[in-house]
mmCIF file of C-alpha atoms in Angstrom:
data_model
loop_
_atom_site.group_PDB
_atom_site.id
_atom_site.type_symbol
_atom_site.label_atom_id
_atom_site.label_comp_id
_atom_site.label_asym_id
_atom_site.label_seq_id
_atom_site.Cartn_x
_atom_site.Cartn_y
_atom_site.Cartn_z
ATOM 1 C CA GLY A 1436 -0.276 -55.690 -57.957
ATOM 2 C CA GLU A 1437 2.695 -54.336 -59.842
ATOM 3 C CA ASN A 1438 1.419 -51.797 -62.291
ATOM 4 C CA VAL A 1439 2.711 -48.671 -64.007
ATOM 5 C CA GLU A 1440 0.262 -46.588 -66.019
ATOM 6 C CA GLN A 1441 1.575 -44.126 -68.581
ATOM 7 C CA HIS A 1442 -0.156 -41.279 -70.407
ATOM 8 C CA PRO A 1443 -0.529 -40.198 -73.109
ATOM 9 C CA SER A 1444 0.132 -43.046 -75.523
ATOM 10 C CA THR A 1445 0.938 -40.565 -78.298
ATOM 11 C CA LEU A 1446 2.063 -36.962 -78.105
ATOM 12 C CA SER A 1447 2.692 -34.548 -80.926
ATOM 13 C CA VAL A 1448 4.360 -31.192 -80.301
ATOM 14 C CA GLN A 1449 5.876 -28.422 -82.366
ATOM 15 C CA GLU A 1450 9.627 -28.048 -82.330
ATOM 16 C CA GLY A 1451 10.622 -25.785 -79.446
ATOM 17 C CA ASP A 1452 7.568 -26.586 -77.353
ATOM 18 C CA SER A 1453 7.619 -28.610 -74.135
ATOM 19 C CA ALA A 1454 6.434 -32.185 -73.743
ATOM 20 C CA VAL A 1455 5.187 -33.823 -70.571
ATOM 21 C CA ILE A 1456 4.622 -37.534 -70.027
ATOM 22 C CA LYS A 1457 3.011 -38.802 -66.843
ATOM 23 C CA CYS A 1458 3.122 -42.133 -65.019
ATOM 24 C CA THR A 1459 1.459 -43.556 -61.941
ATOM 25 C CA TYR A 1460 2.526 -46.616 -60.005
ATOM 26 C CA SER A 1461 0.751 -48.955 -57.678
ATOM 27 C CA ASP A 1462 3.329 -49.989 -55.096
ATOM 28 C CA SER A 1463 4.063 -47.435 -52.403
ATOM 29 C CA ALA A 1464 7.304 -49.277 -51.630
ATOM 30 C CA SER A 1465 8.761 -48.431 -55.045
ATOM 31 C CA ASN A 1466 11.806 -46.202 -54.646
ATOM 32 C CA TYR A 1467 13.467 -45.976 -58.066
ATOM 33 C CA PHE A 1468 11.931 -44.539 -61.230
ATOM 34 C CA PRO A 1469 13.939 -44.528 -64.471
ATOM 35 C CA TRP A 1470 12.908 -43.202 -67.875
ATOM 36 C CA TYR A 1471 13.958 -44.858 -71.117
ATOM 37 C CA LYS A 1472 13.993 -43.564 -74.700
ATOM 38 C CA GLN A 1473 13.600 -46.033 -77.542
ATOM 39 C CA GLU A 1474 14.421 -44.974 -81.070
ATOM 40 C CA LEU A 1475 13.348 -46.972 -84.083
ATOM 41 C CA GLY A 1476 15.339 -50.177 -84.440
ATOM 42 C CA LYS A 1477 17.123 -49.756 -81.138
ATOM 43 C CA GLY A 1478 16.783 -50.923 -77.580
ATOM 44 C CA PRO A 1479 15.548 -48.694 -74.749
ATOM 45 C CA GLN A 1480 18.186 -46.286 -73.500
ATOM 46 C CA LEU A 1481 18.239 -44.874 -69.970
ATOM 47 C CA ILE A 1482 17.940 -41.085 -70.149
ATOM 48 C CA ILE A 1483 17.216 -40.019 -66.576
ATOM 49 C CA ASP A 1484 16.181 -41.566 -63.270
ATOM 50 C CA ILE A 1485 15.039 -40.457 -59.848
ATOM 51 C CA ARG A 1486 14.920 -41.947 -56.375
ATOM 52 C CA SER A 1487 12.069 -41.533 -53.967
ATOM 53 C CA ASN A 1488 14.035 -39.311 -51.585
ATOM 54 C CA VAL A 1489 14.278 -36.669 -54.322
ATOM 55 C CA GLY A 1490 11.385 -34.608 -55.683
ATOM 56 C CA GLU A 1491 12.941 -33.375 -58.898
ATOM 57 C CA LYS A 1492 15.985 -34.044 -61.041
ATOM 58 C CA LYS A 1493 17.163 -32.162 -64.099
ATOM 59 C CA ASP A 1494 19.628 -32.941 -66.867
ATOM 60 C CA GLN A 1495 19.854 -30.214 -69.511
ATOM 61 C CA ARG A 1496 16.502 -30.172 -71.357
ATOM 62 C CA ILE A 1497 15.119 -33.184 -69.493
ATOM 63 C CA ALA A 1498 13.637 -33.183 -66.001
ATOM 64 C CA VAL A 1499 11.733 -35.699 -63.918
ATOM 65 C CA THR A 1500 9.433 -34.872 -61.013
ATOM 66 C CA LEU A 1501 8.161 -37.301 -58.404
ATOM 67 C CA ASN A 1502 5.154 -37.011 -56.115
ATOM 68 C CA LYS A 1503 5.491 -39.976 -53.781
ATOM 69 C CA THR A 1504 2.298 -39.220 -51.877
ATOM 70 C CA ALA A 1505 0.237 -39.309 -55.047
ATOM 71 C CA LYS A 1506 2.399 -42.115 -56.523
ATOM 72 C CA HIS A 1507 3.053 -40.391 -59.788
ATOM 73 C CA PHE A 1508 6.082 -39.119 -61.669
ATOM 74 C CA SER A 1509 6.515 -37.131 -64.853
ATOM 75 C CA LEU A 1510 9.062 -36.553 -67.596
ATOM 76 C CA HIS A 1511 9.448 -33.002 -68.877
ATOM 77 C CA ILE A 1512 11.297 -32.215 -72.097
ATOM 78 C CA THR A 1513 11.803 -28.536 -72.866
ATOM 79 C CA GLU A 1514 12.744 -26.897 -76.168
ATOM 80 C CA THR A 1515 11.939 -30.089 -78.043
ATOM 81 C CA GLN A 1516 13.940 -30.973 -81.134
ATOM 82 C CA PRO A 1517 13.225 -33.441 -83.966
ATOM 83 C CA GLU A 1518 15.762 -35.872 -82.497
ATOM 84 C CA ASP A 1519 13.585 -36.128 -79.380
ATOM 85 C CA SER A 1520 11.053 -38.048 -81.485
ATOM 86 C CA ALA A 1521 10.979 -41.577 -80.056
ATOM 87 C CA VAL A 1522 9.019 -43.841 -77.729
ATOM 88 C CA TYR A 1523 9.499 -43.012 -74.051
ATOM 89 C CA PHE A 1524 8.956 -45.537 -71.280
ATOM 90 C CA CYS A 1525 8.663 -44.898 -67.582
ATOM 91 C CA ALA A 1526 9.456 -47.691 -65.155
ATOM 92 C CA ALA A 1527 9.405 -48.467 -61.480
ATOM 93 C CA ILE A 1528 11.175 -50.960 -59.306
ATOM 94 C CA PHE A 1529 8.836 -53.250 -57.415
ATOM 95 C CA THR A 1530 10.690 -54.674 -54.478
ATOM 96 C CA GLY A 1531 8.439 -57.667 -53.940
ATOM 97 C CA GLY A 1532 9.755 -59.576 -56.934
ATOM 98 C CA GLY A 1533 13.488 -59.148 -56.517
ATOM 99 C CA ASN A 1534 14.000 -55.589 -57.722
ATOM 100 C CA LYS A 1535 12.246 -56.145 -60.992
ATOM 101 C CA LEU A 1536 11.743 -53.187 -63.336
ATOM 102 C CA THR A 1537 8.157 -52.849 -64.496
ATOM 103 C CA PHE A 1538 7.602 -50.618 -67.513
ATOM 104 C CA GLY A 1539 4.777 -48.356 -68.517
ATOM 105 C CA THR A 1540 3.122 -48.887 -71.884
ATOM 106 C CA GLY A 1541 5.137 -46.198 -73.659
ATOM 107 C CA THR A 1542 4.501 -42.780 -75.208
ATOM 108 C CA GLN A 1543 5.183 -42.153 -78.888
ATOM 109 C CA LEU A 1544 6.517 -38.598 -79.016
ATOM 110 C CA LYS A 1545 6.589 -36.818 -82.360
ATOM 111 C CA VAL A 1546 8.277 -33.438 -82.643
ATOM 112 C CA GLU A 1547 7.070 -31.647 -85.744
ATOM 113 C CA LEU A 1548 8.995 -28.977 -87.619
ATOM 114 C CA ASP B 255 25.983 -48.154 -78.211
ATOM 115 C CA SER B 256 25.025 -49.735 -74.881
ATOM 116 C CA GLY B 257 27.744 -52.393 -74.982
ATOM 117 C CA VAL B 258 25.183 -55.202 -74.872
ATOM 118 C CA THR B 259 25.319 -57.407 -77.977
ATOM 119 C CA GLN B 260 22.402 -59.450 -79.220
ATOM 120 C CA THR B 261 22.351 -61.897 -82.105
ATOM 121 C CA PRO B 262 20.735 -62.435 -84.474
ATOM 122 C CA LYS B 263 19.060 -59.090 -85.231
ATOM 123 C CA HIS B 264 16.262 -60.762 -87.141
ATOM 124 C CA LEU B 265 14.888 -64.289 -87.072
ATOM 125 C CA ILE B 266 12.133 -65.699 -89.250
ATOM 126 C CA THR B 267 10.857 -69.169 -88.520
ATOM 127 C CA ALA B 268 7.760 -71.324 -88.659
ATOM 128 C CA THR B 269 5.290 -72.425 -86.008
ATOM 129 C CA GLY B 270 6.426 -75.412 -83.995
ATOM 130 C CA GLN B 271 10.094 -74.634 -84.439
ATOM 131 C CA ARG B 272 12.748 -73.859 -81.818
ATOM 132 C CA VAL B 273 15.131 -70.909 -81.825
ATOM 133 C CA THR B 274 17.972 -69.635 -79.670
ATOM 134 C CA LEU B 275 18.638 -65.956 -79.023
ATOM 135 C CA ARG B 276 22.037 -64.927 -77.772
ATOM 136 C CA CYS B 277 23.171 -62.056 -75.577
ATOM 137 C CA SER B 278 26.570 -60.827 -74.479
ATOM 138 C CA PRO B 279 26.415 -58.389 -71.567
ATOM 139 C CA ARG B 280 28.598 -55.346 -71.081
ATOM 140 C CA SER B 281 32.088 -56.138 -69.902
ATOM 141 C CA GLY B 282 32.034 -56.635 -66.158
ATOM 142 C CA ASP B 283 28.246 -56.860 -65.784
ATOM 143 C CA LEU B 284 27.138 -60.041 -64.001
ATOM 144 C CA SER B 285 23.372 -59.678 -64.406
ATOM 145 C CA VAL B 286 21.431 -60.403 -67.572
ATOM 146 C CA TYR B 287 17.739 -59.710 -68.032
ATOM 147 C CA TRP B 288 15.453 -60.845 -70.855
ATOM 148 C CA TYR B 289 12.421 -58.790 -71.900
ATOM 149 C CA GLN B 290 9.785 -59.371 -74.547
ATOM 150 C CA GLN B 291 8.313 -56.381 -76.392
ATOM 151 C CA SER B 292 5.109 -56.722 -78.349
ATOM 152 C CA LEU B 293 2.646 -54.111 -79.574
ATOM 153 C CA ASP B 294 -0.151 -55.177 -77.248
ATOM 154 C CA GLN B 295 1.863 -56.136 -74.160
ATOM 155 C CA GLY B 296 4.637 -53.554 -74.067
ATOM 156 C CA LEU B 297 7.920 -54.483 -72.391
ATOM 157 C CA GLN B 298 7.436 -57.640 -70.338
ATOM 158 C CA PHE B 299 10.071 -59.032 -68.005
ATOM 159 C CA LEU B 300 10.856 -62.674 -68.694
ATOM 160 C CA ILE B 301 13.794 -63.756 -66.557
ATOM 161 C CA GLN B 302 16.975 -62.580 -64.856
ATOM 162 C CA TYR B 303 20.299 -64.327 -64.319
ATOM 163 C CA TYR B 304 23.096 -63.259 -62.048
ATOM 164 C CA ASN B 305 26.543 -64.792 -62.423
ATOM 165 C CA GLY B 306 25.134 -67.981 -63.879
ATOM 166 C CA GLU B 307 22.239 -68.426 -61.471
ATOM 167 C CA GLU B 308 18.576 -67.702 -62.085
ATOM 168 C CA ARG B 309 17.679 -64.685 -59.917
ATOM 169 C CA ALA B 310 14.097 -63.782 -60.803
ATOM 170 C CA LYS B 311 11.360 -65.009 -63.061
ATOM 171 C CA GLY B 312 8.602 -63.022 -64.694
ATOM 172 C CA ASN B 313 5.938 -63.907 -67.233
ATOM 173 C CA ILE B 314 8.009 -66.534 -68.979
ATOM 174 C CA LEU B 315 6.191 -69.383 -70.673
ATOM 175 C CA GLU B 316 7.145 -72.990 -69.939
ATOM 176 C CA ARG B 317 8.082 -73.327 -73.621
ATOM 177 C CA PHE B 318 10.807 -70.733 -73.031
ATOM 178 C CA SER B 319 14.006 -71.284 -71.103
ATOM 179 C CA ALA B 320 17.219 -69.415 -70.567
ATOM 180 C CA GLN B 321 20.668 -69.913 -69.170
ATOM 181 C CA GLN B 322 23.779 -67.908 -68.428
ATOM 182 C CA PHE B 323 27.153 -69.449 -69.133
ATOM 183 C CA PRO B 324 30.442 -69.136 -67.223
ATOM 184 C CA ASP B 325 31.618 -66.435 -69.634
ATOM 185 C CA LEU B 326 28.403 -64.555 -68.667
ATOM 186 C CA HIS B 327 26.767 -64.631 -72.058
ATOM 187 C CA SER B 328 23.170 -65.750 -72.002
ATOM 188 C CA GLU B 329 20.851 -67.623 -74.314
ATOM 189 C CA LEU B 330 17.077 -67.561 -74.493
ATOM 190 C CA ASN B 331 15.557 -70.699 -75.973
ATOM 191 C CA LEU B 332 12.052 -70.542 -77.428
ATOM 192 C CA SER B 333 10.432 -73.815 -78.449
ATOM 193 C CA SER B 334 7.168 -75.009 -79.992
ATOM 194 C CA LEU B 335 6.833 -71.529 -81.399
ATOM 195 C CA GLU B 336 3.411 -70.009 -81.953
ATOM 196 C CA LEU B 337 2.335 -67.027 -84.033
ATOM 197 C CA GLY B 338 1.861 -65.026 -80.834
ATOM 198 C CA ASP B 339 5.526 -65.410 -79.943
ATOM 199 C CA SER B 340 6.400 -62.952 -82.686
ATOM 200 C CA ALA B 341 7.947 -60.000 -80.874
ATOM 201 C CA LEU B 342 11.114 -58.091 -80.155
ATOM 202 C CA TYR B 343 13.255 -59.805 -77.526
ATOM 203 C CA PHE B 344 15.635 -57.630 -75.580
ATOM 204 C CA CYS B 345 18.492 -58.535 -73.358
ATOM 205 C CA ALA B 346 19.832 -56.096 -70.788
ATOM 206 C CA SER B 347 22.769 -56.188 -68.443
ATOM 207 C CA SER B 348 22.970 -54.139 -65.301
ATOM 208 C CA ALA B 349 25.378 -52.185 -63.187
ATOM 209 C CA TRP B 350 25.001 -50.569 -59.799
ATOM 210 C CA ASP B 351 25.793 -46.977 -59.012
ATOM 211 C CA SER B 352 25.876 -46.033 -55.348
ATOM 212 C CA GLU B 353 22.174 -46.734 -54.853
ATOM 213 C CA ASN B 354 20.469 -48.291 -57.842
ATOM 214 C CA GLU B 355 20.771 -51.003 -60.424
ATOM 215 C CA LYS B 356 20.695 -49.519 -63.927
ATOM 216 C CA LEU B 357 19.772 -51.559 -66.970
ATOM 217 C CA PHE B 358 21.482 -51.262 -70.340
ATOM 218 C CA PHE B 359 19.616 -52.788 -73.253
ATOM 219 C CA GLY B 360 20.845 -54.408 -76.428
ATOM 220 C CA SER B 361 19.308 -53.654 -79.818
ATOM 221 C CA GLY B 362 17.068 -56.687 -79.651
ATOM 222 C CA THR B 363 16.193 -59.679 -81.797
ATOM 223 C CA GLN B 364 13.107 -59.343 -83.966
ATOM 224 C CA LEU B 365 11.416 -62.739 -84.061
ATOM 225 C CA SER B 366 8.809 -63.427 -86.724
ATOM 226 C CA VAL B 367 6.910 -66.702 -86.501
ATOM 227 C CA LEU B 368 5.060 -67.494 -89.725
#
């Protein structure tokens, strides 16, 4: 079935430390994996994405890695800042249902001063 | 600001009632998606429209319906409301880069059914 598992559900780090959020997916045909950040009172915002023909992608302090064999991908945030505090969602496209995005259950990240 | 507009921001109603949520996609985007976000179910895909036609259906209840109008705005209609329908409802529109369809979400409508 179409399933994306996300861990951990909550993550607390000290400002300046790194944060890592991991997701696994069930469909080996999935080829697109975006990450969304949701701040309080707002909708999810796309922050980075990766395709299955790429193993790693970086954008300033944010990076995503993909292991297609193991069917998991991770979000890495370095030098965390208080404004990184939000809920982060991973997602995967499942091609069976018309390119539908299926989301993970979310990770509440708190960056403490 | 994503460019996707949703109204109203908040909606409080009673069980058994019917409500309509409205979404205006980003200029030029033809696709509109509706998602429901609740604490226990996360972000659940409801339905997608493309240029006025239904494209894909997810876990949408029969009490819910949607449509996309010629000007590309979309409405989600929720009827015979139950307490469990209380949730955040998001609309997203999409655009393709060279390889992938990227979704841009509105700020959502918070529905409270009392």
